[in-house]
PDB file of C-alpha atoms in Angstrom:
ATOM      1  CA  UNK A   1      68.452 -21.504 -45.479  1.00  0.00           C
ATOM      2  CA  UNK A   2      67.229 -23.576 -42.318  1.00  0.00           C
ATOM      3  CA  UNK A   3      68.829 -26.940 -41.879  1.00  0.00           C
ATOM      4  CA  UNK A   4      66.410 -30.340 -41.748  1.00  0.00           C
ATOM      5  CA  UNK A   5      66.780 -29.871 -37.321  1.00  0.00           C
ATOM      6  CA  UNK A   6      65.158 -26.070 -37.794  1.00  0.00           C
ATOM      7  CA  UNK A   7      62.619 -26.839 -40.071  1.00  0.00           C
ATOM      8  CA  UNK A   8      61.406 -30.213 -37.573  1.00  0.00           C
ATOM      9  CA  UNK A   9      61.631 -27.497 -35.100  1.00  0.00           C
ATOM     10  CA  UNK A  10      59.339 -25.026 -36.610  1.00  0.00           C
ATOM     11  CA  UNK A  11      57.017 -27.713 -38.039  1.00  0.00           C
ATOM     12  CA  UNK A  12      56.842 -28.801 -34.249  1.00  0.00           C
ATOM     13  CA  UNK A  13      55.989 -25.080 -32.620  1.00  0.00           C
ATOM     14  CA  UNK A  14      53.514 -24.863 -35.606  1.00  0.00           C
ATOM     15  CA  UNK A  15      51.535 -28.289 -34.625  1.00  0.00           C
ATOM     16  CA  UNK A  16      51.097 -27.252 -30.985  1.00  0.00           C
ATOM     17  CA  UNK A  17      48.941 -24.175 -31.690  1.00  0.00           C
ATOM     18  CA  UNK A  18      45.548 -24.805 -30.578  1.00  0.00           C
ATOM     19  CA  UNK A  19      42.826 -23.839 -33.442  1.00  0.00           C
ATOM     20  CA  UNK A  20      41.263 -21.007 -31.731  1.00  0.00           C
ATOM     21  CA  UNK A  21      42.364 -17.934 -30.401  1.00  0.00           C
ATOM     22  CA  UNK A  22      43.180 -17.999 -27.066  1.00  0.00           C
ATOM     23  CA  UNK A  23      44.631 -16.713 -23.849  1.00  0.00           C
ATOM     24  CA  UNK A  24      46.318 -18.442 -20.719  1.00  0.00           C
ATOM     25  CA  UNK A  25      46.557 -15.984 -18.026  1.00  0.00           C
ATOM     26  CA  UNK A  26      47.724 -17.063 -13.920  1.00  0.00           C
ATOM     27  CA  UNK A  27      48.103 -15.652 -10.603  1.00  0.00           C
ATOM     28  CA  UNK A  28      52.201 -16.652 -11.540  1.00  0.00           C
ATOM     29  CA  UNK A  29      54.734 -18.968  -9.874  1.00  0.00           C
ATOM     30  CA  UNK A  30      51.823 -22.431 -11.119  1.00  0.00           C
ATOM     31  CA  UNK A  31      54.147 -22.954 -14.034  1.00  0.00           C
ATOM     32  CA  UNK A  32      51.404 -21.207 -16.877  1.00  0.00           C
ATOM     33  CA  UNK A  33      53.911 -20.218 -19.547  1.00  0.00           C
ATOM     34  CA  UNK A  34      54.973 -23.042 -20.695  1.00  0.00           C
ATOM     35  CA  UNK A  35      51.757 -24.251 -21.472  1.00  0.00           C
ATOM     36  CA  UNK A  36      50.407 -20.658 -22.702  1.00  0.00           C
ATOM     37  CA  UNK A  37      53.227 -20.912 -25.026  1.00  0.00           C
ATOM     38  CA  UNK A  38      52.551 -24.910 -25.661  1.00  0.00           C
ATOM     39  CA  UNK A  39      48.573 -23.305 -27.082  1.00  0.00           C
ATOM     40  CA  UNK A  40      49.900 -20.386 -28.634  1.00  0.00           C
ATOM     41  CA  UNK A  41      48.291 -17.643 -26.431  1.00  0.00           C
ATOM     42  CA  UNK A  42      48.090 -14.301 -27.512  1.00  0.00           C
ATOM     43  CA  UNK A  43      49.178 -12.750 -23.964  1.00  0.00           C
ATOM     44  CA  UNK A  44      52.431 -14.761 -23.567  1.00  0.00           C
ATOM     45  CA  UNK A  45      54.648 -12.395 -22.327  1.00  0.00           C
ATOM     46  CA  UNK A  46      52.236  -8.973 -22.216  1.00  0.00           C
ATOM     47  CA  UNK A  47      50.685  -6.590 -20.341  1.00  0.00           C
ATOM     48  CA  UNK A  48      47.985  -8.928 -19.920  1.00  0.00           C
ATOM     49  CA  UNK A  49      49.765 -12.213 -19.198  1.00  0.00           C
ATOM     50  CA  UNK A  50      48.543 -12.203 -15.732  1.00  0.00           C
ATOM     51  CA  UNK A  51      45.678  -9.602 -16.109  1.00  0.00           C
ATOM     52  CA  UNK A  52      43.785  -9.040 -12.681  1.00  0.00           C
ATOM     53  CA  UNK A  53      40.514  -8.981 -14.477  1.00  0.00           C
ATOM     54  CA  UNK A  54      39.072 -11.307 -17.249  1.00  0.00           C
ATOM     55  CA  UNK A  55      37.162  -7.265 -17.870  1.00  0.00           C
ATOM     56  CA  UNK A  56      40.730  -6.497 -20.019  1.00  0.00           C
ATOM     57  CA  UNK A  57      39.414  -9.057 -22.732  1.00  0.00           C
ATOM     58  CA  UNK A  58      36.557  -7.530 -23.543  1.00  0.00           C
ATOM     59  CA  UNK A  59      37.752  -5.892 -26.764  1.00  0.00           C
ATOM     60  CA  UNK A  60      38.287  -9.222 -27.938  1.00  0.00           C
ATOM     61  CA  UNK A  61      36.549 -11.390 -30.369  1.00  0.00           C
ATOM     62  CA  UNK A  62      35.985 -14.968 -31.066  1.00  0.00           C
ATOM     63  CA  UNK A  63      38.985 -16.223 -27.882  1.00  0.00           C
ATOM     64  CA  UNK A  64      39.244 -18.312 -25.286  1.00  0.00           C
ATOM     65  CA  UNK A  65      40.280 -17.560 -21.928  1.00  0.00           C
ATOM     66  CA  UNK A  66      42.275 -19.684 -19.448  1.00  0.00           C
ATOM     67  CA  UNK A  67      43.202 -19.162 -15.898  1.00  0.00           C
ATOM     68  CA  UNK A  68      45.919 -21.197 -14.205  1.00  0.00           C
ATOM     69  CA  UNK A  69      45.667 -20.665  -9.882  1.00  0.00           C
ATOM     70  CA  UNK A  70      47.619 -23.004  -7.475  1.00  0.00           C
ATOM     71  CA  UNK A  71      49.174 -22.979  -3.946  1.00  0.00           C
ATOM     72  CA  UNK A  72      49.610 -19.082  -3.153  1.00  0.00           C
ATOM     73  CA  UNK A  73      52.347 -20.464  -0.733  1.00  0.00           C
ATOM     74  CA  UNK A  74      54.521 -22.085  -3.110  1.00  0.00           C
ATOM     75  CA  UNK A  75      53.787 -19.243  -5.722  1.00  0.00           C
ATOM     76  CA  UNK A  76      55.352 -16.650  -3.798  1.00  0.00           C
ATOM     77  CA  UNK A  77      58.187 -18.539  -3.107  1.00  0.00           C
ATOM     78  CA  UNK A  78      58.939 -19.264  -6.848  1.00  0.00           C
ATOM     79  CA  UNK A  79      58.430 -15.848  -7.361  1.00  0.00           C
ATOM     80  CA  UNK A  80      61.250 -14.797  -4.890  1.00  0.00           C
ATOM     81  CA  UNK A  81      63.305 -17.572  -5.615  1.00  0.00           C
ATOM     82  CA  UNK A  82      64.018 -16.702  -9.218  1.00  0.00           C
ATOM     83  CA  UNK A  83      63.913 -13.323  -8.049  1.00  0.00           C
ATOM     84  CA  UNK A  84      60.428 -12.467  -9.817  1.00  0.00           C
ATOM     85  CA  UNK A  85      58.919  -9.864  -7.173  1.00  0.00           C
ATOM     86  CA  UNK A  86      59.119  -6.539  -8.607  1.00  0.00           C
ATOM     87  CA  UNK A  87      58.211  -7.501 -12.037  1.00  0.00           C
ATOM     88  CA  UNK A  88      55.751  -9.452 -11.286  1.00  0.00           C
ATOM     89  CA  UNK A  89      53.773  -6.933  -8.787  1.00  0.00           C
ATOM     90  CA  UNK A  90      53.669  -4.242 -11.709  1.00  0.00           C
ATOM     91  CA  UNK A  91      51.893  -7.360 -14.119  1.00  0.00           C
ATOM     92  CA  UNK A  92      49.818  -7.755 -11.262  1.00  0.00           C
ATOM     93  CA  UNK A  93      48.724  -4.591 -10.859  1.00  0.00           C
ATOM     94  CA  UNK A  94      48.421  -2.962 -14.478  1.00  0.00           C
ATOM     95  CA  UNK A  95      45.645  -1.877 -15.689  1.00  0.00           C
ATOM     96  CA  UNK A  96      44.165  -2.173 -11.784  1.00  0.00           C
ATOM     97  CA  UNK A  97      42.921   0.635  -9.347  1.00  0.00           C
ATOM     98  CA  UNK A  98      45.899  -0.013  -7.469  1.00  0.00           C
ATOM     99  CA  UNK A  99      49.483   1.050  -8.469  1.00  0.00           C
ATOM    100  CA  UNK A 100      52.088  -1.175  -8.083  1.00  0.00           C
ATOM    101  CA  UNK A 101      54.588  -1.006  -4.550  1.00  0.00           C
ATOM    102  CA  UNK A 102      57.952  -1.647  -5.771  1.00  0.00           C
ATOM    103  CA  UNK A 103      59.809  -4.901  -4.553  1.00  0.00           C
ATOM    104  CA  UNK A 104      63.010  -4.306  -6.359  1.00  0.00           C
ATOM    105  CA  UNK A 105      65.903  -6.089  -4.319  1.00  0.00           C
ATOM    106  CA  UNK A 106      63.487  -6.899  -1.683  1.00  0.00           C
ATOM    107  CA  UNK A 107      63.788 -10.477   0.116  1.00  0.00           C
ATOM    108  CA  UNK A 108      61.197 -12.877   1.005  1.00  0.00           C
ATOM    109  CA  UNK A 109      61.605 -12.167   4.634  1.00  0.00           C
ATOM    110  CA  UNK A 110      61.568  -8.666   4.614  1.00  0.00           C
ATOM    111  CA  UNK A 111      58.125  -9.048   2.102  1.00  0.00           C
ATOM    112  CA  UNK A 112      56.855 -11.284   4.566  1.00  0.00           C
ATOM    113  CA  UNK A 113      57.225  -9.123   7.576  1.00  0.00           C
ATOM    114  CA  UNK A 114      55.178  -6.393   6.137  1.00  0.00           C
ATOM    115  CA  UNK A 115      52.440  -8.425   6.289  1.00  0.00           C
ATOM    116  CA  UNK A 116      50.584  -7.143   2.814  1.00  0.00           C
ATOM    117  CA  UNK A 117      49.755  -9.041  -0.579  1.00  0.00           C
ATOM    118  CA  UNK A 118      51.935  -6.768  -3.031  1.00  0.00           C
ATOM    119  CA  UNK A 119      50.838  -9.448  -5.742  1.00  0.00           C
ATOM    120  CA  UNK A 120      46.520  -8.664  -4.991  1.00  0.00           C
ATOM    121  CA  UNK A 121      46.493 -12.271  -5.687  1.00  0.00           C
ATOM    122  CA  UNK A 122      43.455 -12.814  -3.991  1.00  0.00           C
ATOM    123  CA  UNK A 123      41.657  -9.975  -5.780  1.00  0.00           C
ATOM    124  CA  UNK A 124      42.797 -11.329  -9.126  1.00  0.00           C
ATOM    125  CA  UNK A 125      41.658 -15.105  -8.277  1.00  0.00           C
ATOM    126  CA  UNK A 126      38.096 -13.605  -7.270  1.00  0.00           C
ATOM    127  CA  UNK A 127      37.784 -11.916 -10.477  1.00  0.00           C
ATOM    128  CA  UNK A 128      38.145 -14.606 -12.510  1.00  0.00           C
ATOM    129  CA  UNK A 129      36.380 -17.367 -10.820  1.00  0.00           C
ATOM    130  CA  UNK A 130      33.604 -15.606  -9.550  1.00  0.00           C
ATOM    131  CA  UNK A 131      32.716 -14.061 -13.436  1.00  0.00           C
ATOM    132  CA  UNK A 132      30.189 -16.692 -13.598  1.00  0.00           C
ATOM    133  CA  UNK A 133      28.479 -15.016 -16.960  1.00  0.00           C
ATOM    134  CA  UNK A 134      31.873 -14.424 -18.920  1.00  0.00           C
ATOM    135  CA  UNK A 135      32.261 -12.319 -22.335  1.00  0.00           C
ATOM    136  CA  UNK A 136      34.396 -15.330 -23.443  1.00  0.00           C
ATOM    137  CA  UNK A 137      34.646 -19.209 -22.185  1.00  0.00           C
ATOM    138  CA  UNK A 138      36.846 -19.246 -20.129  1.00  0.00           C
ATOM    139  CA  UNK A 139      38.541 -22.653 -18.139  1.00  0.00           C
ATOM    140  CA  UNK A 140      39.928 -22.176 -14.735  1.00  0.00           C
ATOM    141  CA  UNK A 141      42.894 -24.470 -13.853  1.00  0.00           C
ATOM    142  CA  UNK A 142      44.160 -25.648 -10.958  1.00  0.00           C
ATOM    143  CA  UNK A 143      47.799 -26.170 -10.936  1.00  0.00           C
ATOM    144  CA  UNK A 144      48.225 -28.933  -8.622  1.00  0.00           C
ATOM    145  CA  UNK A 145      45.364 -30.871 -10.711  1.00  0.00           C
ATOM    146  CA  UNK A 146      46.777 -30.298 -14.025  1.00  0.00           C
ATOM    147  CA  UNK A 147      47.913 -34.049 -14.422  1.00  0.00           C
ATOM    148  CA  UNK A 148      44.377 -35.286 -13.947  1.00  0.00           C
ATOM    149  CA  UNK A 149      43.052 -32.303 -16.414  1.00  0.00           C
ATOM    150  CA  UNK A 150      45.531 -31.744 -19.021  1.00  0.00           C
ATOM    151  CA  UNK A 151      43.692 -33.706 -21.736  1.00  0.00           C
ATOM    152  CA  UNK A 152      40.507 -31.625 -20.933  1.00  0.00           C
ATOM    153  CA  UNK A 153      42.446 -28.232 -20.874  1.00  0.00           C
ATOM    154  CA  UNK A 154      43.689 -29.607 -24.496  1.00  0.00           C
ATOM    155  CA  UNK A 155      40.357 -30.208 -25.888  1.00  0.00           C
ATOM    156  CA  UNK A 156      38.964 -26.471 -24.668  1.00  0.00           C
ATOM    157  CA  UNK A 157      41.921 -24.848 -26.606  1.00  0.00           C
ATOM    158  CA  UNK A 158      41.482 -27.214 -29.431  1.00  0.00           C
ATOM    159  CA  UNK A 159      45.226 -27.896 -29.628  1.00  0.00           C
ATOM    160  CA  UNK A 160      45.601 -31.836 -30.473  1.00  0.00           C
ATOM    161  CA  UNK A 161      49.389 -31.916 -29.644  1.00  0.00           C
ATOM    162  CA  UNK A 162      50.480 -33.378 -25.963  1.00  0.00           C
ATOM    163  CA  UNK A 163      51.569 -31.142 -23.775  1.00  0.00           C
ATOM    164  CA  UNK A 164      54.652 -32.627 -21.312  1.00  0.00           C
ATOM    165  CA  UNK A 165      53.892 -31.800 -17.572  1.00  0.00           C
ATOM    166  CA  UNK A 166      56.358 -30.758 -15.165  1.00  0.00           C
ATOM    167  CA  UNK A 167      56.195 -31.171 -11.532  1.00  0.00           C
ATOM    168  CA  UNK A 168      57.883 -28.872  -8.601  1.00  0.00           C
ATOM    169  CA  UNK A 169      61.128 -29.422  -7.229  1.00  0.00           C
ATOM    170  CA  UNK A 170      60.162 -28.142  -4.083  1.00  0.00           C
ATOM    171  CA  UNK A 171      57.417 -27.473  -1.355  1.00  0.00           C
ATOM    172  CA  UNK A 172      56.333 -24.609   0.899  1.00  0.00           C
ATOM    173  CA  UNK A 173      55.935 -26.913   3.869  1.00  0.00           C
ATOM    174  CA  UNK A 174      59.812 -27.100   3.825  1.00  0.00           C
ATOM    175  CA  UNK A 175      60.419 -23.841   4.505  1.00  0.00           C
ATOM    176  CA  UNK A 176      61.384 -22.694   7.853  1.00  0.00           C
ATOM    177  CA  UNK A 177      58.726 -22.056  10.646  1.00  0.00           C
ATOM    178  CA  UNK A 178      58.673 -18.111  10.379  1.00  0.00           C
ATOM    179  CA  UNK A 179      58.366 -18.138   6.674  1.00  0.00           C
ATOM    180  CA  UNK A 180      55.147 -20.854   6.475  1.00  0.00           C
ATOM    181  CA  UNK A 181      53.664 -18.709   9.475  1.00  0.00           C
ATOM    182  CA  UNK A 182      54.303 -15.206   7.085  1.00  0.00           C
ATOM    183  CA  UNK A 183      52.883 -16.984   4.241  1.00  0.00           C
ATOM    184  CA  UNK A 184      49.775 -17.900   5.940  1.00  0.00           C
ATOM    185  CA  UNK A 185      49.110 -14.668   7.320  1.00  0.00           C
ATOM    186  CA  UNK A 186      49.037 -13.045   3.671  1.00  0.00           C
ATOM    187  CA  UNK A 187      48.089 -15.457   2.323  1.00  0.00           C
ATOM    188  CA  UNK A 188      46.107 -18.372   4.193  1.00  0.00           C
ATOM    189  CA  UNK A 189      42.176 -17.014   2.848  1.00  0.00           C
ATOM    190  CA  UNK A 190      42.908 -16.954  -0.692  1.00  0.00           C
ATOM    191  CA  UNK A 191      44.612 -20.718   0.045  1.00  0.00           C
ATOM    192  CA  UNK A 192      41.526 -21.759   1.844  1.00  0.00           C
ATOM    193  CA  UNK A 193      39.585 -20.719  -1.255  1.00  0.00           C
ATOM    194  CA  UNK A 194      41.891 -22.251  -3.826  1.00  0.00           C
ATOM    195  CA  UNK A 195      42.013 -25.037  -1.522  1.00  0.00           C
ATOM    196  CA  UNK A 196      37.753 -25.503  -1.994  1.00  0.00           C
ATOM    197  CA  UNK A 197      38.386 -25.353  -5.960  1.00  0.00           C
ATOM    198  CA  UNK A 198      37.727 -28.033  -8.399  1.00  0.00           C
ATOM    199  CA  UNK A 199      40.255 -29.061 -10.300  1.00  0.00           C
ATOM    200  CA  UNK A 200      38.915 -27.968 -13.641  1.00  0.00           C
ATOM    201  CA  UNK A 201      36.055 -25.633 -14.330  1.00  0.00           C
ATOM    202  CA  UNK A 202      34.430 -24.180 -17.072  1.00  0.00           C
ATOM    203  CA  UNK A 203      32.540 -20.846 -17.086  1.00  0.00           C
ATOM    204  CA  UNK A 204      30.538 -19.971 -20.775  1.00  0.00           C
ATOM    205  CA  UNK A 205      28.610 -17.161 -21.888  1.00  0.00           C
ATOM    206  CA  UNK A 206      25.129 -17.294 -21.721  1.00  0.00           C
ATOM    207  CA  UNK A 207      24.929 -17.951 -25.374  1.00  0.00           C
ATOM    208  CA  UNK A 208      26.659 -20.368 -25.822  1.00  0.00           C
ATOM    209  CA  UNK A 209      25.639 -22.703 -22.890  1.00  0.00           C
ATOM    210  CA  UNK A 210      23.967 -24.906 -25.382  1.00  0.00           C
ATOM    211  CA  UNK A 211      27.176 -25.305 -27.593  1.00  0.00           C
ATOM    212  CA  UNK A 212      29.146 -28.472 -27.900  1.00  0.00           C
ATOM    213  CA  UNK A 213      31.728 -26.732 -25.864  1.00  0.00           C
ATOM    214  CA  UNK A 214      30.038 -28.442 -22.552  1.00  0.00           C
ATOM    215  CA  UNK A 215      30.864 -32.059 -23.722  1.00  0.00           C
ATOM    216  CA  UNK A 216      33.951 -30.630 -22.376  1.00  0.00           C
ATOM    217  CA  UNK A 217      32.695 -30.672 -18.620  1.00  0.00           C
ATOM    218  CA  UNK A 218      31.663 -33.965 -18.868  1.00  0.00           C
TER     219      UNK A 218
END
């Protein structure tokens, strides 16, 4: 029998689901699952939880789609620093044209000095924000704007509890010389790009540009 703490608990996780289906994916390291799980999305901790393609949703019905993106830079670090790589270039990669190159035990430098995006961040980022006629609405989210947004992000996924943000700890433009120049070598178009992003943005079907859902935007 659950004690009066467990029950608060599970009344608590139960309140924070939004009231549609839904799906948070991200480019990883922009702090994504703890909202995903804040909404109650269906990929938390799949295959598709960072899906390069909105394309792997299209067997779904009746969802909505969300797509966190920040600083590439301070992604890839986060990635390394909890020691992230390998797993997260197979989530990168599956389901993709591409296999996945193995980074097991591999360090930031050595990454770095090979000069190649393992992750395909950038080809993930353009698939999503460039699917301008989307199967399902989908909100793109920019990390670094999420305290500005978060209300708005709430509202699209229906979910009337408020979600606690959390800020870095740390910044890419501390890092040492040779790593900010390896970053922005792999990664410094894909920055630009993110860079040139809104801080919230909406993309709808065609049918259903006439729905309430684009009070949202406004």
């Amino acid at each position: 029998m659950l004690d009066i703490p467990q029950l608060l608990s599970r009344v608590k996780l139960f309140r924070k689901k939004a009231a549609v289906r839904c799906a948070m994916c991200s480019m990883g390291g922009v702090g994504s699952t703890a909202l995903a799980r804040h909404i109650g999305s269906i990929s938390d901790k799949t295959i598709r939880e960072h899906a390069y393609t909105p394309d792997v949703y299209d067997d779904e019905v009746d969802i909505r789609l969300g797509y966190m993106f920040g600083n590439p830079y301070d992604a890839v670090l986060s990635l390394f620093r909890r020691n992230y790589q390998d797993m997260h270039a197979k989530a990168m990669n599956v389901n993709s044209p591409t296999p996945a190159r193995s980074l097991r035990g591999m360090t930031l430098e050595e990454y770095l000095e090979r000069g190649v995006d393992e992750f395909n961040i950038e080809r993930q980022f353009d698939n999503w924000v460039s699917n301008l006629s989307p199967k399902h609405p989908t909100i793109l989210i920019k990390y670094e704007s999420l305290g500005s947004t978060i209300d708005k992000v709430l509202e699209f996924f229906q979910c009337e509890e408020p979600f606690e943000l959390k800020r870095r700890n740390s910044s890419w433009v501390d890092q040492p010389s040779r790593i900010i120049e390896g970053l922005q070598l792999i990664y410094g178009d894909v920055a630009a790009k993110i860079d040139a992003m809104p801080p919230l943005k909406i993309l709808l079907p065609e049918s259903a540009h006439t729905r309430t859902l684009n009070a949202v935007t406004s």
